[in-house]
mmCIF file of C-alpha atoms in Angstrom:
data_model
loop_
_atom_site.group_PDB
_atom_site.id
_atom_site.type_symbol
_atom_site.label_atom_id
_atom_site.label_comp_id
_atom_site.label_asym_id
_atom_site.label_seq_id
_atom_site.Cartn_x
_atom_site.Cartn_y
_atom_site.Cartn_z
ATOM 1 C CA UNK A 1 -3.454 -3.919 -15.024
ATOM 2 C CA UNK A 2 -3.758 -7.437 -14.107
ATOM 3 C CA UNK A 3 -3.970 -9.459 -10.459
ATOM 4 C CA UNK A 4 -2.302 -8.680 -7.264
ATOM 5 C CA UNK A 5 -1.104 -10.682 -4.781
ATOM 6 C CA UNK A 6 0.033 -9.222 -1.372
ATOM 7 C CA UNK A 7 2.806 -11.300 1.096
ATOM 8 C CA UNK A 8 4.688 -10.368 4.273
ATOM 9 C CA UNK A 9 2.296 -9.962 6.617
ATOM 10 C CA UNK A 10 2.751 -11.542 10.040
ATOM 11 C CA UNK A 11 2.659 -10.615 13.837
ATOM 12 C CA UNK A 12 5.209 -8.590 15.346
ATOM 13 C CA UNK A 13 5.691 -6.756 18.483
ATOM 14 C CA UNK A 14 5.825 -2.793 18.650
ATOM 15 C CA UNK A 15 8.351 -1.513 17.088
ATOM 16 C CA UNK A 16 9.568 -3.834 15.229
ATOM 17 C CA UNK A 17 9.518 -3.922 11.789
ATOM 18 C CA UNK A 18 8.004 -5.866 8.471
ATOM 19 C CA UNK A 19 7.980 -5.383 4.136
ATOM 20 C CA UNK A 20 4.849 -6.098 2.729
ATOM 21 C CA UNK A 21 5.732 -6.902 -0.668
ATOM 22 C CA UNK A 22 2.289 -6.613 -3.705
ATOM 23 C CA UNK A 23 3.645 -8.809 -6.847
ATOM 24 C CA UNK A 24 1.440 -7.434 -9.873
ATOM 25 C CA UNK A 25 0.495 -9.727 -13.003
ATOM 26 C CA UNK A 26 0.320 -8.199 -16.391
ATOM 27 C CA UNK A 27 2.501 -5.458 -17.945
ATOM 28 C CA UNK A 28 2.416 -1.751 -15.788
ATOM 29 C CA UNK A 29 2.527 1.450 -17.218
ATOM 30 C CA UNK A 30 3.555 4.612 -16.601
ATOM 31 C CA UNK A 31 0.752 6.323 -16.211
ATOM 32 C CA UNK A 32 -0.378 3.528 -12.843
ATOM 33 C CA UNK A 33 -0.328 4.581 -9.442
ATOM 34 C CA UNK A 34 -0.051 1.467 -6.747
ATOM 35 C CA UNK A 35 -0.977 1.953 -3.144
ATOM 36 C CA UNK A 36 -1.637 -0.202 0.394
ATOM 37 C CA UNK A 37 -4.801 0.463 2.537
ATOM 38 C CA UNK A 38 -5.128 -0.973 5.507
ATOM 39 C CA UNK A 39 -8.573 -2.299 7.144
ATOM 40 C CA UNK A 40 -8.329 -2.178 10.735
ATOM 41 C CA UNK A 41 -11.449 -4.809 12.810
ATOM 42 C CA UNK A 42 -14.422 -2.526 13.137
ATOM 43 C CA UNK A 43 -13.166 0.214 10.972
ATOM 44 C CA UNK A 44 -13.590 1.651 7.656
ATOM 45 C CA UNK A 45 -10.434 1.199 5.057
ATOM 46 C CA UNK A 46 -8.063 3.661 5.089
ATOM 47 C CA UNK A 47 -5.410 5.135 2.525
ATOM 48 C CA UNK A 48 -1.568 4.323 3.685
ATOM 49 C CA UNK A 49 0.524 5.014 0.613
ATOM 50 C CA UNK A 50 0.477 4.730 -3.015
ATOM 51 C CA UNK A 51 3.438 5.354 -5.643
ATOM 52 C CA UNK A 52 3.417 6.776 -8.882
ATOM 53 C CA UNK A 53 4.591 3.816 -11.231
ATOM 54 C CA UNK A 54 6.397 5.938 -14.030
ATOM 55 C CA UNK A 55 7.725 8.656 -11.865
ATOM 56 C CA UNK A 56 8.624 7.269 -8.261
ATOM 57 C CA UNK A 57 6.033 9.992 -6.702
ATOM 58 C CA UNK A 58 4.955 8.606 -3.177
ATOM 59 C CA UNK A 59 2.199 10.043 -0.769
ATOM 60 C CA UNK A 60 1.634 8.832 2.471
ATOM 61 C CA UNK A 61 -0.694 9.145 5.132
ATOM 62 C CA UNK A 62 0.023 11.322 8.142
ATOM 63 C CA UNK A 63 -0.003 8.697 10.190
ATOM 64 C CA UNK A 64 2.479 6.665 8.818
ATOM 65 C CA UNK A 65 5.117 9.292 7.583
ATOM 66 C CA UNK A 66 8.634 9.059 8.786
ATOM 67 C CA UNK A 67 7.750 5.171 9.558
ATOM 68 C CA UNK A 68 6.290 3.745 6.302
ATOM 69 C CA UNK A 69 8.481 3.689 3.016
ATOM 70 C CA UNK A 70 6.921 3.020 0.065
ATOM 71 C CA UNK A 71 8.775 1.876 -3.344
ATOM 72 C CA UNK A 72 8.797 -0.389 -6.295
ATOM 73 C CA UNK A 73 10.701 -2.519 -8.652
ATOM 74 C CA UNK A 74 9.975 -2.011 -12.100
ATOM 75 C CA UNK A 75 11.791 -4.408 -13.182
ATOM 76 C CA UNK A 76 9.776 -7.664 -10.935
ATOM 77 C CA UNK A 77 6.679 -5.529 -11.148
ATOM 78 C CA UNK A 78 6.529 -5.329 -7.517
ATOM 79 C CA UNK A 79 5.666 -2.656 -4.888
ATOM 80 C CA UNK A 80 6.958 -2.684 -1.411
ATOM 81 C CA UNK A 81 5.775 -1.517 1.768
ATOM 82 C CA UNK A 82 8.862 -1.120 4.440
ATOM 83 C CA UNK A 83 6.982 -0.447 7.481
ATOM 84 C CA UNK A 84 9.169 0.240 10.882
ATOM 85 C CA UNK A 85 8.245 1.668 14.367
ATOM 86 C CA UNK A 86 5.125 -0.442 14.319
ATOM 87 C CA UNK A 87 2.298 0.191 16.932
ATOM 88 C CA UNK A 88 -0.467 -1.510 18.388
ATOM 89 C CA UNK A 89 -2.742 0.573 16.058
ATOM 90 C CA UNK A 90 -1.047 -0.327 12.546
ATOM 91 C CA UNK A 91 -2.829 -3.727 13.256
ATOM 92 C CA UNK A 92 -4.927 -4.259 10.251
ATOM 93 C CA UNK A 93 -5.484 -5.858 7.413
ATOM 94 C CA UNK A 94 -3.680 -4.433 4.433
ATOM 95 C CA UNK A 95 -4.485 -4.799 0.660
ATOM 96 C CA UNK A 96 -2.619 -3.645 -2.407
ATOM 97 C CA UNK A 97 -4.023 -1.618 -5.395
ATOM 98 C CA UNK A 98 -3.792 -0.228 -8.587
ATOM 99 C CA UNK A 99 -5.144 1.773 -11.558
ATOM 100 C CA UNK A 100 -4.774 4.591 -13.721
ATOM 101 C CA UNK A 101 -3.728 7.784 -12.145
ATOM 102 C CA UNK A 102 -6.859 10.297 -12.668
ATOM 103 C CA UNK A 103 -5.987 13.319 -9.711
ATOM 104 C CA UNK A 104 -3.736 13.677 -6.771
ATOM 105 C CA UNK A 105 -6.255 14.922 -4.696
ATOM 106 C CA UNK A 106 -8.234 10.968 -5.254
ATOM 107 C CA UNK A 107 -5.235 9.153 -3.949
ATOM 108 C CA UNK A 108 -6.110 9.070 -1.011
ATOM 109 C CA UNK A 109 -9.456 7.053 -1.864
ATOM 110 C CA UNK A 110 -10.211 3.669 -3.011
ATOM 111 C CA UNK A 111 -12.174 5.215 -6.027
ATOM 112 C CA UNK A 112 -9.021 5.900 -7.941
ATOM 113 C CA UNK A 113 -7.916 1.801 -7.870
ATOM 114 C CA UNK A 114 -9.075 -0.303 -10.391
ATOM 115 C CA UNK A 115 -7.388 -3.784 -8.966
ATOM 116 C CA UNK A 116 -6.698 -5.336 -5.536
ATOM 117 C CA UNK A 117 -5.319 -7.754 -3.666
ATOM 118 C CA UNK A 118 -6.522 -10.106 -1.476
ATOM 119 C CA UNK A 119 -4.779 -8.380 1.839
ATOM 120 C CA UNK A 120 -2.270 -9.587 4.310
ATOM 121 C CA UNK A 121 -2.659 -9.309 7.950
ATOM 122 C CA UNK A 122 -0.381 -7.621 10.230
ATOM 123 C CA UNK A 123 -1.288 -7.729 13.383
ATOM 124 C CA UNK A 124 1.304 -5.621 16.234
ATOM 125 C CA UNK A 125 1.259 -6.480 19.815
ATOM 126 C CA UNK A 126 2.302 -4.293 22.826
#
């Protein structure tokens, strides 16, 4: 419930690493789940990783998992996105979101956010 606003992005070369960090305005509740997509040039958005707010719960996309760590801070209403081992093709634009958990098998889709930010670009070079 409220605004987000996404940081950390930058350019970095392969492998290296980068935290996006996705402050949230407003109070959270427990029943939230917060997640990054990414928006790569010329493609379609695509899910990366969302957390449940209440219970720590984290899904991830198959392409990410083992790299991409996902957490938050309740207590500066914050998510984070620890992303190491970066390649070429995690270039993208990513955005932050949020809303109301309804399924786990919508997470994966921006229909199930409610709020976003206004993305941060990472963009990883060979």
């Amino acid at each position: 419930q409220g605004q987000l606003v996404e940081s950390g992005g930058g350019q970095v070369q392969a492998g290296d690493s980068l935290r996006l960090s996705c402050a949230v305005s407003g109070r959270t509740f427990n029943n939230y789940i917060t997640g990054w997509f990414r928006r790569a040039q010329g493609k379609e958005r695509e899910f990366v990783a969302a957390i449940l707010w209440g219970s720590g719960f984290t899904y991830y996309a198959d392409s990410v998992k083992g790299r991409f760590t996902i957490s938050r801070d309740s207590a500066k209403n914050t998510v984070y996105l620890q992303m190491n081992s970066l390649k070429p093709e995690d270039t993208a634009i990513y955005y932050c979101a949020a809303g109301i958990y309804k399924a786990q098998i919508l997470v994966i889709y921006t229909s199930q956010y409610d709020y976003w930010g206004q993305g941060t670009q990472v963009t990883v070079s060979e």
